[in-house]
C-alpha positions as a printed Julia matrix, in Angstrom:
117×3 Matrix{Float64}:
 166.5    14.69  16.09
 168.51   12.05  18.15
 164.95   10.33  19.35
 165.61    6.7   20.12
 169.18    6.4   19.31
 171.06    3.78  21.68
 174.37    2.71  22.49
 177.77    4.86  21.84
 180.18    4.96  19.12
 183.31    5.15  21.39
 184.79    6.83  18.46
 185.35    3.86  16.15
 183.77    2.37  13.13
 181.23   -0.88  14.01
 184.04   -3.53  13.55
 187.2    -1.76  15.73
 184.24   -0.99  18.09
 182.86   -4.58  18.46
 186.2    -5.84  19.19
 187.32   -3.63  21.56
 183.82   -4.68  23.84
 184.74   -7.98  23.07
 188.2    -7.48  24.39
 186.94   -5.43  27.62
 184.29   -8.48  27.88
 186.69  -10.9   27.91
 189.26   -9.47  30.75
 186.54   -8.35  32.81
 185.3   -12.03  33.13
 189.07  -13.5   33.52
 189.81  -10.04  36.0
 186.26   -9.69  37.74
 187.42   -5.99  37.85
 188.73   -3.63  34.67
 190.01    0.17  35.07
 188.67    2.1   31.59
 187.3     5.14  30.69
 183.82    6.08  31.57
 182.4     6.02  28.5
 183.85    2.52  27.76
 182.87    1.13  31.1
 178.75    2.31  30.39
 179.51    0.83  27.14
 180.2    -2.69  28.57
 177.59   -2.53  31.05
 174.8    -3.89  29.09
 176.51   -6.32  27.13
 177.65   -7.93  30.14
 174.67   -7.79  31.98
 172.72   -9.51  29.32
 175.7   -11.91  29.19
 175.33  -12.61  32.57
 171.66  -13.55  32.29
 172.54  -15.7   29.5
 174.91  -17.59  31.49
 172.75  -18.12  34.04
 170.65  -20.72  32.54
 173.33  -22.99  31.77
 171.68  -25.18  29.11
 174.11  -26.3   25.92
 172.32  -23.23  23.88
 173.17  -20.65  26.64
 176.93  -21.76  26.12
 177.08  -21.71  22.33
 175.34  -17.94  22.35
 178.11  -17.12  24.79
 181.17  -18.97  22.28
 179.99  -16.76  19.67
 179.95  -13.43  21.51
 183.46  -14.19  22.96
 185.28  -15.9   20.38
 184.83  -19.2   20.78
 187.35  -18.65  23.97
 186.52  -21.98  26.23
 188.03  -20.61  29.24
 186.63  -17.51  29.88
 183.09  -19.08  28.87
 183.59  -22.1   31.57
 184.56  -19.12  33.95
 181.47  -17.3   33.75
 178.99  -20.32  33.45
 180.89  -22.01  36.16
 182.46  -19.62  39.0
 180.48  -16.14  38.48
 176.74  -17.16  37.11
 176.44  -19.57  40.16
 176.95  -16.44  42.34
 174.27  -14.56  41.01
 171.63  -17.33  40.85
 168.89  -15.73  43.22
 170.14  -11.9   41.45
 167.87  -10.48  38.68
 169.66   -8.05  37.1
 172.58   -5.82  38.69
 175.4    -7.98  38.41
 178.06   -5.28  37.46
 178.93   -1.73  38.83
 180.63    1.01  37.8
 182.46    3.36  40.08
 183.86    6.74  38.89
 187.69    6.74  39.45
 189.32   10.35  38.53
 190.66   11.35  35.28
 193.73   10.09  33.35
 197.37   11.48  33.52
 197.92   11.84  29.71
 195.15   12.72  28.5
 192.69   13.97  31.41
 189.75   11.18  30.4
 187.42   10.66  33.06
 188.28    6.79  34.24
 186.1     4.2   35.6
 186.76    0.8   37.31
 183.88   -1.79  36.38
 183.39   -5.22  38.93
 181.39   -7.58  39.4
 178.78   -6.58  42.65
């Protein structure tokens, strides 16, 4: 029975799988828009959103939870505690979309392009 099982696999062991969102978290902060699969994209979703809501406080404590998720990168953290969490102060929740795209050329995969709203 698959009751109360969360989150996708993406195909990957926990480690490859954790770096790759890291990865997609990082150059959809420095991008403010990423083309992926679908299944990637609704992967990201959360992560970023709690991210987001996270940033938005801006104390010291927000900022060292958000060096540890995105290894310890200081630019992409300023980014998104400076330019995009200031955008979304009055926001509560919603701060991402993702729009269906098509499918691949190689491989047929259904793609996805997830922005910031």
């Amino acid at each position: 029975m698959r009751h109360r099982m969360t989150g996708t696999k993406l195909g990957r062991v926990k480690g490859q799988r954790s770096a790759l969102l890291k990865g997609l978290l990082t150059a959809l902060i420095l991008h403010e828009r990423i083309e992926t699969t679908e299944a990637k994209a609704k992967a990201l979703k959360p992560k970023i959103e709690k991210m987001m809501t996270t940033a938005k406080l801006g104390t010291l404590a927000a900022k060292q939870k958000l060096m540890g998720e995105l290894y310890n990168n200081q630019v992409v953290v300023k980014k998104m505690m400076l330019v995009i969490a200031p955008r979304y102060k009055t926001r509560v929740g919603g701060y991402v979309r993702v729009v269906k795209k098509g499918f691949r050329a190689g491989d047929a995969a259904p793609t996805a392009i997830i922005e910031f709203v």
